[in-house]
Tab-separated table of N, CA and C in Angstrom:
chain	number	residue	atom	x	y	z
A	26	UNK	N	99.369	101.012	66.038
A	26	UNK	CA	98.149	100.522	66.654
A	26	UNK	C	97.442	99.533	65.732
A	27	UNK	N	97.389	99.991	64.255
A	27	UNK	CA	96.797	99.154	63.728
A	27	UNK	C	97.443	97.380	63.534
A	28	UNK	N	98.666	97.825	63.231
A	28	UNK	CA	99.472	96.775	62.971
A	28	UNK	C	99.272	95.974	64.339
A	29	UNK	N	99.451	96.315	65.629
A	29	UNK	CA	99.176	95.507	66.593
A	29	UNK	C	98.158	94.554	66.659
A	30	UNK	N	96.963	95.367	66.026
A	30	UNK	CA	95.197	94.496	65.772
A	30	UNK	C	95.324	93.501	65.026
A	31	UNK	N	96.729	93.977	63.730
A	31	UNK	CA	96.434	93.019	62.665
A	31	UNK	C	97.142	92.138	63.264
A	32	UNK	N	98.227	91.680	64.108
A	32	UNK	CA	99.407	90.586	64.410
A	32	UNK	C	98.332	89.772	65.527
A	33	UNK	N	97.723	90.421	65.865
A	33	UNK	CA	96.531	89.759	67.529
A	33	UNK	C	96.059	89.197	66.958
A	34	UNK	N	95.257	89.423	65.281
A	34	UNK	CA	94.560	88.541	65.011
A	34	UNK	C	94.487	88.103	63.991
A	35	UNK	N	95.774	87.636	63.452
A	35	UNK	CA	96.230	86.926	62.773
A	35	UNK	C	96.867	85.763	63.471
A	36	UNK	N	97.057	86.025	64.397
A	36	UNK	CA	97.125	84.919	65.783
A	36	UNK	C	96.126	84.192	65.997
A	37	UNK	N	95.358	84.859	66.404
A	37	UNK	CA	94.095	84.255	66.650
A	37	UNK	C	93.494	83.194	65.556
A	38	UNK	N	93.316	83.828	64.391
A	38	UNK	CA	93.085	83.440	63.484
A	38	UNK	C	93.749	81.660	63.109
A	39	UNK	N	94.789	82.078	63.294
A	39	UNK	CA	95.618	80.956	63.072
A	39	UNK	C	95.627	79.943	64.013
A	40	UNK	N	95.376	80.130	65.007
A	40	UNK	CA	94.998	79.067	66.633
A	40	UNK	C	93.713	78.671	65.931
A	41	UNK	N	92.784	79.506	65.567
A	41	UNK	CA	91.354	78.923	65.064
A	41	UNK	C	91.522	77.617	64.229
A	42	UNK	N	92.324	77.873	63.496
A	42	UNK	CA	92.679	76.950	62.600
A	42	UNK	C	92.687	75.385	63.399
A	43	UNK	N	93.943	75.516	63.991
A	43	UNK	CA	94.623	74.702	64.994
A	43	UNK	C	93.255	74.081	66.108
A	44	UNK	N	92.813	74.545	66.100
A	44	UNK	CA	91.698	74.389	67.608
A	44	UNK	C	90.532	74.032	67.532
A	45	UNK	N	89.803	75.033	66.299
A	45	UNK	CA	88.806	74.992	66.342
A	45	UNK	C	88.111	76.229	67.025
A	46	UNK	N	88.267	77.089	67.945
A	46	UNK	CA	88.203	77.746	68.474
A	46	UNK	C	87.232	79.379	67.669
A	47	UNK	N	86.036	79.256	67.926
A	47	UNK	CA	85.308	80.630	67.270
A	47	UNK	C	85.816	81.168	65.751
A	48	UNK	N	85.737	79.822	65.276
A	48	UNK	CA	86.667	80.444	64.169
A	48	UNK	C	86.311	81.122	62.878
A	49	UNK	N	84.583	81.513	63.098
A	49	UNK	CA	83.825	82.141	62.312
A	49	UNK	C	84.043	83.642	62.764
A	50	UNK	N	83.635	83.674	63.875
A	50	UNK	CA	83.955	85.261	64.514
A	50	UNK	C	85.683	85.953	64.024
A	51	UNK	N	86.424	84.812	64.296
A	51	UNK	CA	87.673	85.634	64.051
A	51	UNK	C	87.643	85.817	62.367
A	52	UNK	N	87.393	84.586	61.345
A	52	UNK	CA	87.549	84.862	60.413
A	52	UNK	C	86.815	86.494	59.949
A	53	UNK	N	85.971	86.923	60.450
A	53	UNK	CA	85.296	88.061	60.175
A	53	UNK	C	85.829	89.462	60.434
A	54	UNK	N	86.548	88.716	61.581
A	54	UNK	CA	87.565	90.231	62.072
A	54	UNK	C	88.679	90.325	61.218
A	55	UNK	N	88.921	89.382	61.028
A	55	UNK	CA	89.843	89.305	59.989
A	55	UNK	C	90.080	89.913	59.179
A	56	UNK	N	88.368	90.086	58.264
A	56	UNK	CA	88.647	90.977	57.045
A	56	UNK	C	88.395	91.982	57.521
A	57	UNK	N	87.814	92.272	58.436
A	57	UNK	CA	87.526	93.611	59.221
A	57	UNK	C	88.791	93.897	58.957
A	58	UNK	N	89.723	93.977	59.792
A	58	UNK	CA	91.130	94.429	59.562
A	58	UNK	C	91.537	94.801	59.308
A	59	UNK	N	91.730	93.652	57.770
A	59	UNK	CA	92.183	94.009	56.585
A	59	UNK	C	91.689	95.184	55.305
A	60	UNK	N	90.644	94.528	55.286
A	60	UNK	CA	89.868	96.074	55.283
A	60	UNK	C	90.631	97.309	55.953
A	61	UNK	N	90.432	97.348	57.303
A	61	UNK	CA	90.822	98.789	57.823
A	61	UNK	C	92.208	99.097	57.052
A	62	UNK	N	93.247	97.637	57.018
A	62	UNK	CA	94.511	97.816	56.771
A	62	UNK	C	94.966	98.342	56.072
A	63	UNK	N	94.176	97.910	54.572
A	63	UNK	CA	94.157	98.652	53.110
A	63	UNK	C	93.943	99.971	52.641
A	64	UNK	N	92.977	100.613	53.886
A	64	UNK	CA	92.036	101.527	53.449
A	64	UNK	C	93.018	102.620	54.138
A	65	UNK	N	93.588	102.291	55.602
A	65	UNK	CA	94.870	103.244	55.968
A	65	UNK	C	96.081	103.165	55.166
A	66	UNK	N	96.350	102.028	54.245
A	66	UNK	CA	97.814	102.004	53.363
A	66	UNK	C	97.079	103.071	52.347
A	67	UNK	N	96.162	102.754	51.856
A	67	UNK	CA	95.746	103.573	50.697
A	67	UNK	C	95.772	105.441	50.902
A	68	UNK	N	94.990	105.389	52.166
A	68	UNK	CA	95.077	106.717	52.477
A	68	UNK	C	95.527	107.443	53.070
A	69	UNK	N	96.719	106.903	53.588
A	69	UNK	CA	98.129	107.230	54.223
A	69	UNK	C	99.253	107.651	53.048
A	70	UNK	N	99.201	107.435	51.790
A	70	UNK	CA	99.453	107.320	50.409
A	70	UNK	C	99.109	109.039	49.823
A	71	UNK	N	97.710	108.750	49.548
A	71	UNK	CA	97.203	109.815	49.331
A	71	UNK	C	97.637	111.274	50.326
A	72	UNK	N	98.333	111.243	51.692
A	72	UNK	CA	98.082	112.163	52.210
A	72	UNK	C	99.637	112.755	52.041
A	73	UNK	N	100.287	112.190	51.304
A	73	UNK	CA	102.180	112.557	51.303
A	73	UNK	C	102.229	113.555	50.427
């Protein structure tokens, strides 16, 4: 699930680029994300 969020919008992200397209909002989700991304690698880690 997460990985799905991160590939959507890293897409996105990357059209922003290309377009122009809201590309403040996505950059933000972005780290949102990544954030989440890190924080489940990290503590997905911890739970083995």
């Amino acid at each position: 699930m997460l990985w799905g969020v991160f590939v959507i919008l890293m897409i996105l992200w990357l059209l922003g680029f290309s377009f122009h397209i809201a590309g403040g909002l996505i950059h933000i989700l972005l780290v949102i994300a990544l954030i989440a991304l890190i924080y489940n690698l990290v503590a997905g880690r911890r739970s083995r």
